[in-house]
PDB file of C-alpha atoms in Angstrom:
ATOM      1  CA  MET Q   1     -40.578 -53.463  -0.282  1.00 50.00           C
ATOM      2  CA  ASN Q   2     -37.408 -54.216  -2.185  1.00 53.00           C
ATOM      3  CA  ARG Q   3     -37.126 -50.566  -3.089  1.00 53.00           C
ATOM      4  CA  SER Q   4     -37.328 -49.608   0.597  1.00 56.00           C
ATOM      5  CA  LYS Q   5     -34.544 -52.033   1.497  1.00 53.00           C
ATOM      6  CA  SER Q   6     -32.429 -50.655  -1.344  1.00 56.00           C
ATOM      7  CA  ILE Q   7     -32.810 -47.124  -0.022  1.00 55.00           C
ATOM      8  CA  ARG Q   8     -31.840 -48.228   3.519  1.00 59.00           C
ATOM      9  CA  TRP Q   9     -28.722 -49.978   2.222  1.00 51.00           C
ATOM     10  CA  SER Q  10     -27.831 -46.842   0.239  1.00 60.00           C
ATOM     11  CA  PHE Q  11     -28.026 -44.734   3.421  1.00 58.00           C
ATOM     12  CA  ILE Q  12     -25.879 -47.273   5.253  1.00 59.00           C
ATOM     13  CA  GLY Q  13     -23.363 -47.269   2.405  1.00 55.00           C
ATOM     14  CA  TYR Q  14     -23.131 -43.486   2.401  1.00 57.00           C
ATOM     15  CA  GLY Q  15     -22.750 -43.508   6.172  1.00 58.00           C
ATOM     16  CA  ILE Q  16     -19.873 -46.003   6.013  1.00 63.00           C
ATOM     17  CA  LEU Q  17     -18.206 -43.994   3.229  1.00 62.00           C
ATOM     18  CA  GLY Q  18     -18.563 -40.744   5.182  1.00 58.00           C
ATOM     19  CA  THR Q  19     -17.096 -42.343   8.297  1.00 64.00           C
ATOM     20  CA  ALA Q  20     -14.170 -43.709   6.291  1.00 57.00           C
ATOM     21  CA  VAL Q  21     -13.474 -40.285   4.785  1.00 56.00           C
ATOM     22  CA  LEU Q  22     -13.624 -38.639   8.224  1.00 61.00           C
ATOM     23  CA  VAL Q  23     -11.234 -41.220   9.705  1.00 50.00           C
ATOM     24  CA  GLY Q  24      -8.917 -40.762   6.733  1.00 55.00           C
ATOM     25  CA  LEU Q  25      -8.864 -36.997   7.132  1.00 58.00           C
ATOM     26  CA  THR Q  26      -8.210 -37.337  10.845  1.00 48.00           C
ATOM     27  CA  LEU Q  27      -5.283 -39.667  10.203  1.00 49.00           C
ATOM     28  CA  LEU Q  28      -3.945 -37.334   7.501  1.00 53.00           C
ATOM     29  CA  MET Q  29      -4.145 -34.270   9.755  1.00 49.00           C
ATOM     30  CA  SER Q  30      -2.462 -36.230  12.532  1.00 44.00           C
ATOM     31  CA  LEU Q  31       0.315 -37.227  10.144  1.00 48.00           C
ATOM     32  CA  ILE Q  32       0.730 -33.649   8.951  1.00 51.00           C
ATOM     33  CA  ALA Q  33       0.846 -32.350  12.526  1.00 45.00           C
ATOM     34  CA  ARG Q  34       3.416 -34.980  13.482  1.00 46.00           C
ATOM     35  CA  LYS Q  35       5.488 -34.181  10.398  1.00 51.00           C
ATOM     36  CA  SER Q  36       5.251 -30.462  11.133  1.00 52.00           C
ATOM     37  CA  GLY Q  37       6.444 -31.026  14.666  1.00 55.00           C
ATOM     38  CA  ASP Q  38       9.446 -33.009  13.453  1.00 73.00           C
ATOM     39  CA  GLN Q  39      10.156 -30.806  10.434  1.00 88.00           C
ATOM     40  CA  VAL Q  40      13.632 -29.282  10.289  1.00 91.00           C
ATOM     41  CA  CYS Q  41      14.201 -25.816   8.844  1.00 92.00           C
ATOM     42  CA  ILE Q  42      15.984 -26.261   5.518  1.00 94.00           C
ATOM     43  CA  ALA Q  43      16.134 -22.581   4.496  1.00 94.00           C
ATOM     44  CA  LEU Q  44      15.466 -19.028   5.663  1.00 94.00           C
ATOM     45  CA  ARG Q  45      13.844 -16.896   2.979  1.00 96.00           C
ATOM     46  CA  VAL Q  46      13.600 -13.125   3.546  1.00 96.00           C
ATOM     47  CA  MET Q  47      11.444 -10.788   1.456  1.00 96.00           C
ATOM     48  CA  ILE Q  48      11.795  -7.008   1.857  1.00 95.00           C
ATOM     49  CA  GLU Q  49       8.756  -4.947   0.851  1.00 92.00           C
ATOM     50  CA  GLY Q  50       8.633  -1.197   0.254  1.00 87.00           C
ATOM     51  CA  LYS Q  51      10.505   1.202  -1.995  1.00 84.00           C
ATOM     52  CA  GLU Q  52      13.191   2.110   0.555  1.00 87.00           C
ATOM     53  CA  THR Q  53      16.407   0.102   0.979  1.00 89.00           C
ATOM     54  CA  PHE Q  54      17.418   0.949   4.531  1.00 93.00           C
ATOM     55  CA  ILE Q  55      17.793  -2.787   5.181  1.00 93.00           C
ATOM     56  CA  ASP Q  56      18.230  -5.849   2.989  1.00 94.00           C
ATOM     57  CA  GLN Q  57      17.881  -9.625   3.195  1.00 94.00           C
ATOM     58  CA  HIS Q  58      21.400 -10.021   4.548  1.00 94.00           C
ATOM     59  CA  ASP Q  59      20.716  -7.616   7.443  1.00 94.00           C
ATOM     60  CA  ILE Q  60      17.593  -9.521   8.491  1.00 96.00           C
ATOM     61  CA  SER Q  61      19.182 -12.978   8.188  1.00 95.00           C
ATOM     62  CA  LYS Q  62      22.210 -11.816  10.159  1.00 94.00           C
ATOM     63  CA  LEU Q  63      20.083 -10.358  12.953  1.00 94.00           C
ATOM     64  CA  ILE Q  64      18.001 -13.539  13.273  1.00 95.00           C
ATOM     65  CA  ASN Q  65      20.985 -15.894  13.278  1.00 94.00           C
ATOM     66  CA  GLU Q  66      23.025 -13.789  15.708  1.00 94.00           C
ATOM     67  CA  LYS Q  67      20.187 -13.271  18.184  1.00 93.00           C
ATOM     68  CA  TYR Q  68      18.438 -16.647  17.992  1.00 92.00           C
ATOM     69  CA  GLY Q  69      21.114 -18.985  16.668  1.00 92.00           C
ATOM     70  CA  ARG Q  70      21.339 -20.416  13.198  1.00 93.00           C
ATOM     71  CA  VAL Q  71      17.757 -21.395  12.400  1.00 92.00           C
ATOM     72  CA  VAL Q  72      18.595 -23.597   9.411  1.00 93.00           C
ATOM     73  CA  GLY Q  73      18.932 -27.092  10.846  1.00 93.00           C
ATOM     74  CA  GLN Q  74      16.725 -26.389  13.870  1.00 92.00           C
ATOM     75  CA  ALA Q  75      13.380 -28.104  14.333  1.00 92.00           C
ATOM     76  CA  ILE Q  76      10.639 -25.733  13.179  1.00 91.00           C
ATOM     77  CA  LYS Q  77       8.851 -26.080  16.519  1.00 91.00           C
ATOM     78  CA  ASP Q  78      11.973 -24.830  18.323  1.00 92.00           C
ATOM     79  CA  VAL Q  79      12.280 -21.627  16.293  1.00 92.00           C
ATOM     80  CA  PRO Q  80      10.816 -18.719  18.372  1.00 93.00           C
ATOM     81  CA  VAL Q  81       8.772 -17.259  15.541  1.00 92.00           C
ATOM     82  CA  ASN Q  82       6.797 -14.772  17.661  1.00 93.00           C
ATOM     83  CA  GLN Q  83       9.913 -13.436  19.368  1.00 95.00           C
ATOM     84  CA  ILE Q  84      11.664 -12.984  16.033  1.00 95.00           C
ATOM     85  CA  GLU Q  85       8.677 -11.078  14.666  1.00 95.00           C
ATOM     86  CA  GLU Q  86       8.677  -8.693  17.627  1.00 95.00           C
ATOM     87  CA  SER Q  87      12.443  -8.166  17.339  1.00 95.00           C
ATOM     88  CA  LEU Q  88      12.074  -7.216  13.687  1.00 96.00           C
ATOM     89  CA  LYS Q  89       9.190  -4.847  14.434  1.00 95.00           C
ATOM     90  CA  ASP Q  90      11.419  -3.062  16.952  1.00 94.00           C
ATOM     91  CA  LEU Q  91      13.872  -2.089  14.199  1.00 95.00           C
ATOM     92  CA  PRO Q  92      13.497   1.632  13.381  1.00 95.00           C
ATOM     93  CA  TYR Q  93      13.268   1.013   9.634  1.00 96.00           C
ATOM     94  CA  VAL Q  94      10.608  -1.727   9.867  1.00 96.00           C
ATOM     95  CA  SER Q  95       6.868  -1.035  10.039  1.00 95.00           C
ATOM     96  CA  ASN Q  96       5.728  -4.670  10.099  1.00 96.00           C
ATOM     97  CA  ALA Q  97       7.077  -8.227   9.989  1.00 96.00           C
ATOM     98  CA  GLU Q  98       5.417 -11.603   9.514  1.00 96.00           C
ATOM     99  CA  ILE Q  99       6.996 -15.066   9.748  1.00 94.00           C
ATOM    100  CA  HIS Q 100       5.682 -18.513   8.951  1.00 91.00           C
ATOM    101  CA  ALA Q 101       7.080 -21.941   8.050  1.00 91.00           C
ATOM    102  CA  ASP Q 102       5.777 -23.852   5.046  1.00 90.00           C
ATOM    103  CA  MET Q 103       5.347 -27.628   4.734  1.00 87.00           C
ATOM    104  CA  ASP Q 104       8.726 -27.967   3.033  1.00 89.00           C
ATOM    105  CA  GLY Q 105      10.584 -26.631   6.063  1.00 92.00           C
ATOM    106  CA  VAL Q 106      11.291 -23.153   4.675  1.00 94.00           C
ATOM    107  CA  ILE Q 107      10.875 -20.265   7.122  1.00 95.00           C
ATOM    108  CA  GLN Q 108       9.414 -17.300   5.240  1.00 96.00           C
ATOM    109  CA  VAL Q 109      10.136 -13.807   6.601  1.00 96.00           C
ATOM    110  CA  ALA Q 110       8.240 -10.826   5.129  1.00 96.00           C
ATOM    111  CA  VAL Q 111       9.445  -7.382   6.224  1.00 96.00           C
ATOM    112  CA  GLN Q 112       7.685  -4.111   5.389  1.00 96.00           C
ATOM    113  CA  GLN Q 113       9.969  -1.067   5.501  1.00 95.00           C
ATOM    114  CA  ARG Q 114       8.943   2.379   6.699  1.00 95.00           C
ATOM    115  CA  GLU Q 115       8.533   5.091   4.083  1.00 95.00           C
ATOM    116  CA  VAL Q 116      10.237   8.369   4.961  1.00 96.00           C
ATOM    117  CA  VAL Q 117       8.910  11.681   3.618  1.00 97.00           C
ATOM    118  CA  LEU Q 118      11.271  14.323   5.027  1.00 98.00           C
ATOM    119  CA  ARG Q 119      14.852  14.736   6.200  1.00 98.00           C
ATOM    120  CA  VAL Q 120      15.236  17.237   9.045  1.00 98.00           C
ATOM    121  CA  ILE Q 121      18.443  19.036  10.007  1.00 98.00           C
ATOM    122  CA  ASN Q 122      17.749  20.962  13.208  1.00 98.00           C
ATOM    123  CA  LYS Q 123      19.491  24.158  14.305  1.00 97.00           C
ATOM    124  CA  ASN Q 124      22.089  22.117  16.210  1.00 97.00           C
ATOM    125  CA  GLY Q 125      22.977  20.102  13.119  1.00 97.00           C
ATOM    126  CA  ARG Q 126      21.226  16.905  14.253  1.00 97.00           C
ATOM    127  CA  GLU Q 127      19.712  14.978  11.346  1.00 97.00           C
ATOM    128  CA  PHE Q 128      16.807  12.541  11.268  1.00 98.00           C
ATOM    129  CA  TYR Q 129      13.997  11.404   8.993  1.00 98.00           C
ATOM    130  CA  ILE Q 130      10.243  11.632   9.458  1.00 98.00           C
ATOM    131  CA  ASP Q 131       8.143   8.760   8.121  1.00 96.00           C
ATOM    132  CA  ARG Q 132       4.525   8.724   6.934  1.00 93.00           C
ATOM    133  CA  GLU Q 133       3.294   7.946  10.450  1.00 93.00           C
ATOM    134  CA  GLY Q 134       5.084  10.953  11.950  1.00 94.00           C
ATOM    135  CA  LYS Q 135       7.817   8.823  13.535  1.00 96.00           C
ATOM    136  CA  LYS Q 136      11.454   9.881  13.773  1.00 97.00           C
ATOM    137  CA  ILE Q 137      13.864   7.576  11.956  1.00 96.00           C
ATOM    138  CA  PRO Q 138      17.666   7.666  12.364  1.00 97.00           C
ATOM    139  CA  VAL Q 139      19.905   8.635   9.459  1.00 96.00           C
ATOM    140  CA  THR Q 140      22.119   5.895   8.046  1.00 91.00           C
ATOM    141  CA  LEU Q 141      25.092   6.072   5.689  1.00 88.00           C
ATOM    142  CA  LYS Q 142      23.927   2.880   3.985  1.00 89.00           C
ATOM    143  CA  TYR Q 143      21.027   4.496   2.181  1.00 93.00           C
ATOM    144  CA  VAL Q 144      20.026   8.079   1.408  1.00 92.00           C
ATOM    145  CA  PRO Q 145      16.387   8.338   0.237  1.00 93.00           C
ATOM    146  CA  HIS Q 146      15.403  11.011  -2.263  1.00 93.00           C
ATOM    147  CA  VAL Q 147      13.231  13.233  -0.050  1.00 95.00           C
ATOM    148  CA  LEU Q 148      13.031  16.946   0.672  1.00 97.00           C
ATOM    149  CA  VAL Q 149      15.383  18.388   3.279  1.00 98.00           C
ATOM    150  CA  ALA Q 150      14.189  20.907   5.880  1.00 98.00           C
ATOM    151  CA  ASN Q 151      16.720  22.962   7.840  1.00 98.00           C
ATOM    152  CA  GLY Q 152      17.194  26.310   9.537  1.00 98.00           C
ATOM    153  CA  ASN Q 153      15.673  27.457  12.828  1.00 98.00           C
ATOM    154  CA  ILE Q 154      14.231  24.054  13.796  1.00 98.00           C
ATOM    155  CA  SER Q 155      14.326  23.252  17.523  1.00 97.00           C
ATOM    156  CA  GLU Q 156      12.845  19.734  17.280  1.00 97.00           C
ATOM    157  CA  ASN Q 157      15.404  17.297  18.676  1.00 96.00           C
ATOM    158  CA  TYR Q 158      16.026  13.602  18.139  1.00 96.00           C
ATOM    159  CA  GLY Q 159      15.766  11.395  21.215  1.00 94.00           C
ATOM    160  CA  GLU Q 160      14.948   7.756  20.472  1.00 94.00           C
ATOM    161  CA  PRO Q 161      14.055   5.959  17.238  1.00 94.00           C
ATOM    162  CA  LEU Q 162      10.320   6.008  16.483  1.00 95.00           C
ATOM    163  CA  ASP Q 163       9.625   8.971  18.778  1.00 96.00           C
ATOM    164  CA  ASP Q 164       6.667  11.058  17.611  1.00 97.00           C
ATOM    165  CA  VAL Q 165       7.126  14.558  16.218  1.00 97.00           C
ATOM    166  CA  GLN Q 166       6.542  17.078  19.014  1.00 95.00           C
ATOM    167  CA  SER Q 167       6.428  20.536  17.425  1.00 97.00           C
ATOM    168  CA  LYS Q 168       3.782  22.137  15.239  1.00 97.00           C
ATOM    169  CA  LEU Q 169       6.586  23.462  13.062  1.00 98.00           C
ATOM    170  CA  VAL Q 170       7.849  20.037  11.999  1.00 98.00           C
ATOM    171  CA  ASN Q 171       4.289  18.768  11.631  1.00 97.00           C
ATOM    172  CA  ASP Q 172       3.702  21.724   9.299  1.00 98.00           C
ATOM    173  CA  LEU Q 173       6.779  20.776   7.289  1.00 98.00           C
ATOM    174  CA  VAL Q 174       5.393  17.255   6.879  1.00 97.00           C
ATOM    175  CA  LYS Q 175       2.004  18.672   5.828  1.00 97.00           C
ATOM    176  CA  ILE Q 176       3.713  20.657   3.088  1.00 97.00           C
ATOM    177  CA  VAL Q 177       5.506  17.566   1.803  1.00 97.00           C
ATOM    178  CA  ASP Q 178       2.269  15.575   1.824  1.00 95.00           C
ATOM    179  CA  HIS Q 179       0.386  18.360   0.063  1.00 95.00           C
ATOM    180  CA  ILE Q 180       2.795  18.766  -2.853  1.00 93.00           C
ATOM    181  CA  ARG Q 181       3.021  15.024  -3.497  1.00 91.00           C
ATOM    182  CA  GLY Q 182       1.697  14.389  -6.975  1.00 87.00           C
ATOM    183  CA  ASP Q 183       1.732  18.084  -7.955  1.00 91.00           C
ATOM    184  CA  GLU Q 184       4.020  18.251 -10.988  1.00 91.00           C
ATOM    185  CA  LEU Q 185       4.864  21.945 -10.590  1.00 91.00           C
ATOM    186  CA  TRP Q 186       5.816  21.822  -6.925  1.00 94.00           C
ATOM    187  CA  GLU Q 187       7.571  18.465  -7.083  1.00 92.00           C
ATOM    188  CA  ASN Q 188       9.838  19.910  -9.782  1.00 92.00           C
ATOM    189  CA  GLN Q 189      10.208  23.408  -8.353  1.00 93.00           C
ATOM    190  CA  ILE Q 190      10.636  22.831  -4.598  1.00 95.00           C
ATOM    191  CA  VAL Q 191      14.101  21.543  -3.712  1.00 96.00           C
ATOM    192  CA  GLN Q 192      14.227  22.380   0.003  1.00 97.00           C
ATOM    193  CA  LEU Q 193      12.278  23.797   2.937  1.00 98.00           C
ATOM    194  CA  TYR Q 194      13.887  26.387   5.200  1.00 98.00           C
ATOM    195  CA  VAL Q 195      12.797  27.893   8.531  1.00 98.00           C
ATOM    196  CA  ASN Q 196      13.996  31.471   8.991  1.00 97.00           C
ATOM    197  CA  ALA Q 197      14.746  33.402  12.188  1.00 96.00           C
ATOM    198  CA  GLU Q 198      11.079  34.445  12.487  1.00 96.00           C
ATOM    199  CA  ASN Q 199      10.047  30.755  12.385  1.00 96.00           C
ATOM    200  CA  ASP Q 200       8.442  31.262   8.994  1.00 98.00           C
ATOM    201  CA  ILE Q 201       8.688  28.369   6.557  1.00 98.00           C
ATOM    202  CA  GLU Q 202      10.279  29.254   3.235  1.00 98.00           C
ATOM    203  CA  ILE Q 203      10.274  27.290  -0.001  1.00 96.00           C
ATOM    204  CA  VAL Q 204      13.642  27.082  -1.743  1.00 96.00           C
ATOM    205  CA  PRO Q 205      12.933  26.989  -5.498  1.00 94.00           C
ATOM    206  CA  ARG Q 206      14.845  25.104  -8.162  1.00 92.00           C
ATOM    207  CA  VAL Q 207      14.569  28.050 -10.541  1.00 87.00           C
ATOM    208  CA  GLY Q 208      15.053  31.593  -9.228  1.00 86.00           C
ATOM    209  CA  ASN Q 209      16.663  33.129  -6.156  1.00 87.00           C
ATOM    210  CA  GLU Q 210      13.564  34.509  -4.436  1.00 90.00           C
ATOM    211  CA  GLU Q 211      12.752  33.644  -0.851  1.00 93.00           C
ATOM    212  CA  LEU Q 212       9.247  32.178  -1.091  1.00 96.00           C
ATOM    213  CA  ILE Q 213       7.668  32.665   2.341  1.00 97.00           C
ATOM    214  CA  ILE Q 214       4.534  30.729   3.294  1.00 96.00           C
ATOM    215  CA  GLY Q 215       4.770  31.090   7.101  1.00 97.00           C
ATOM    216  CA  THR Q 216       2.909  28.047   8.425  1.00 97.00           C
ATOM    217  CA  ALA Q 217       0.945  25.214   6.828  1.00 96.00           C
ATOM    218  CA  ASP Q 218      -2.350  26.897   7.757  1.00 95.00           C
ATOM    219  CA  SER Q 219      -4.435  27.597   4.608  1.00 94.00           C
ATOM    220  CA  LEU Q 220      -1.663  25.854   2.707  1.00 95.00           C
ATOM    221  CA  ALA Q 221      -3.619  25.161  -0.486  1.00 94.00           C
ATOM    222  CA  TYR Q 222      -4.614  28.827  -0.728  1.00 94.00           C
ATOM    223  CA  LYS Q 223      -1.041  30.037  -0.179  1.00 95.00           C
ATOM    224  CA  LEU Q 224       0.357  27.710  -2.815  1.00 94.00           C
ATOM    225  CA  ASP Q 225      -2.322  28.917  -5.215  1.00 93.00           C
ATOM    226  CA  ARG Q 226      -1.063  32.485  -4.611  1.00 92.00           C
ATOM    227  CA  LEU Q 227       2.444  31.342  -5.496  1.00 93.00           C
ATOM    228  CA  LYS Q 228       1.120  29.782  -8.696  1.00 92.00           C
ATOM    229  CA  VAL Q 229      -0.407  33.176  -9.521  1.00 91.00           C
ATOM    230  CA  TYR Q 230       3.028  34.714  -8.967  1.00 91.00           C
ATOM    231  CA  TYR Q 231       4.674  32.245 -11.341  1.00 90.00           C
ATOM    232  CA  ARG Q 232       1.908  32.545 -13.933  1.00 90.00           C
ATOM    233  CA  ASP Q 233       1.093  36.284 -13.918  1.00 90.00           C
ATOM    234  CA  ILE Q 234       3.943  38.217 -12.308  1.00 88.00           C
ATOM    235  CA  LEU Q 235       7.188  36.414 -13.053  1.00 88.00           C
ATOM    236  CA  PRO Q 236       6.793  36.468 -16.860  1.00 89.00           C
ATOM    237  CA  LYS Q 237       6.428  40.287 -16.709  1.00 87.00           C
ATOM    238  CA  VAL Q 238       9.290  41.135 -14.332  1.00 85.00           C
ATOM    239  CA  GLY Q 239      11.825  38.341 -14.912  1.00 81.00           C
ATOM    240  CA  ASN Q 240      13.574  35.897 -12.576  1.00 79.00           C
ATOM    241  CA  ASN Q 241      15.768  38.393 -10.733  1.00 78.00           C
ATOM    242  CA  ALA Q 242      13.290  41.191 -10.018  1.00 84.00           C
ATOM    243  CA  TYR Q 243      12.410  40.227  -6.444  1.00 89.00           C
ATOM    244  CA  ALA Q 244      14.404  39.122  -3.433  1.00 90.00           C
ATOM    245  CA  ARG Q 245      11.355  37.940  -1.487  1.00 91.00           C
ATOM    246  CA  VAL Q 246       7.825  36.813  -2.271  1.00 94.00           C
ATOM    247  CA  ASN Q 247       5.547  36.538   0.756  1.00 95.00           C
ATOM    248  CA  VAL Q 248       2.177  34.749   0.752  1.00 94.00           C
ATOM    249  CA  LYS Q 249       1.949  34.083   4.501  1.00 94.00           C
ATOM    250  CA  TYR Q 250      -0.984  36.495   4.840  1.00 89.00           C
ATOM    251  CA  GLY Q 251      -3.062  34.511   2.378  1.00 68.00           C
ATOM    252  CA  ASP Q 252      -4.972  37.268   0.552  1.00 78.00           C
ATOM    253  CA  GLN Q 253      -1.871  39.082  -0.716  1.00 83.00           C
ATOM    254  CA  ILE Q 254       1.214  38.412  -2.741  1.00 89.00           C
ATOM    255  CA  ILE Q 255       3.789  40.769  -1.248  1.00 90.00           C
ATOM    256  CA  CYS Q 256       6.854  41.155  -3.445  1.00 89.00           C
ATOM    257  CA  GLU Q 257      10.035  42.757  -2.104  1.00 87.00           C
ATOM    258  CA  ARG Q 258      12.441  44.157  -4.634  1.00 84.00           C
ATOM    259  CA  LYS Q 259      16.091  43.716  -3.884  1.00 74.00           C
ATOM    260  CA  GLY Q 260      17.201  46.426  -1.462  1.00 64.00           C
ATOM    261  CA  ASN Q 261      13.797  47.722  -0.315  1.00 58.00           C
ATOM    262  CA  TRP Q 262      10.173  46.741   0.283  1.00 50.00           C
ATOM    263  CA  PHE Q 263       8.091  47.404  -2.767  1.00 53.00           C
ATOM    264  CA  MET Q 264       4.542  46.510  -3.714  1.00 54.00           C
ATOM    265  CA  ASP Q 265       4.113  47.322  -7.383  1.00 48.00           C
ATOM    266  CA  SER Q 266       0.945  47.694  -9.429  1.00 39.00           C
ATOM    267  CA  LEU Q 267       1.036  44.056 -10.490  1.00 47.00           C
ATOM    268  CA  GLN Q 268       0.849  42.947  -6.885  1.00 47.00           C
ATOM    269  CA  MET Q 269      -1.936  45.366  -6.109  1.00 43.00           C
ATOM    270  CA  LYS Q 270      -4.037  43.864  -8.893  1.00 45.00           C
ATOM    271  CA  ILE Q 271      -3.535  40.378  -7.519  1.00 48.00           C
ATOM    272  CA  ASN Q 272      -4.755  41.128  -3.993  1.00 46.00           C
ATOM    273  CA  MET Q 273      -7.424  38.469  -3.865  1.00 40.00           C
ATOM    274  CA  LYS Q 274     -11.025  39.638  -3.467  1.00 40.00           C
ATOM    275  CA  ASN Q 275     -12.691  36.476  -4.677  1.00 37.00           C
TER     276      ASN Q 275
END
């Protein structure tokens, strides 16, 4: 009997303790919410992510303060966080932005920059970048990223920031850049992409004066393999200045043009691919 009463009092004690903890947590959360509502921004901290440096912390802080007033000194609840996020996402060099305020009153701004992969100079001389998502990015004098340049007979124009690429040609140029990424030979050897009058894409090599014609990005891996055969098996035998043009656009052939006339020598004939 005494044991039964002891158990009942234990349950009652635990119940009272649980209620007290719940009330305490409720009061604490209420205090935190009230403090958060009254909290004043004491600092604006901007973090820029990504390897590019199109924009910096100063650019972001300046934009926020000019468009939304000086946020330091404002009540946190009065700072239009969502609007600021959307404004930052609208910047052509920004892929994402997130903002939050911590309990100390510091507004944290995290900005992810776009990564460009190609610089295009069209046939009218208009320049723009293409990013990894296929968006057009304006050129700026503040920062020049180390990416391949494509020029020549390119009709693709630049309208508005973040427009999508329209032509197959420019999409092919981007495919080439993506394909050679991480390939030690091509990253060292390819310095530029050029589109000739026949709309064929040419590779401009670092070493040698040959025009390396690949045509389009169709069967790209196979075409680049043919060029590797040229560098490995033909070039050592004939030297750097033997050919004016090396054409692999037809895939199963390596057509070499000697300077001054078309010529397919015995080396090329042996490398017509049958396997």
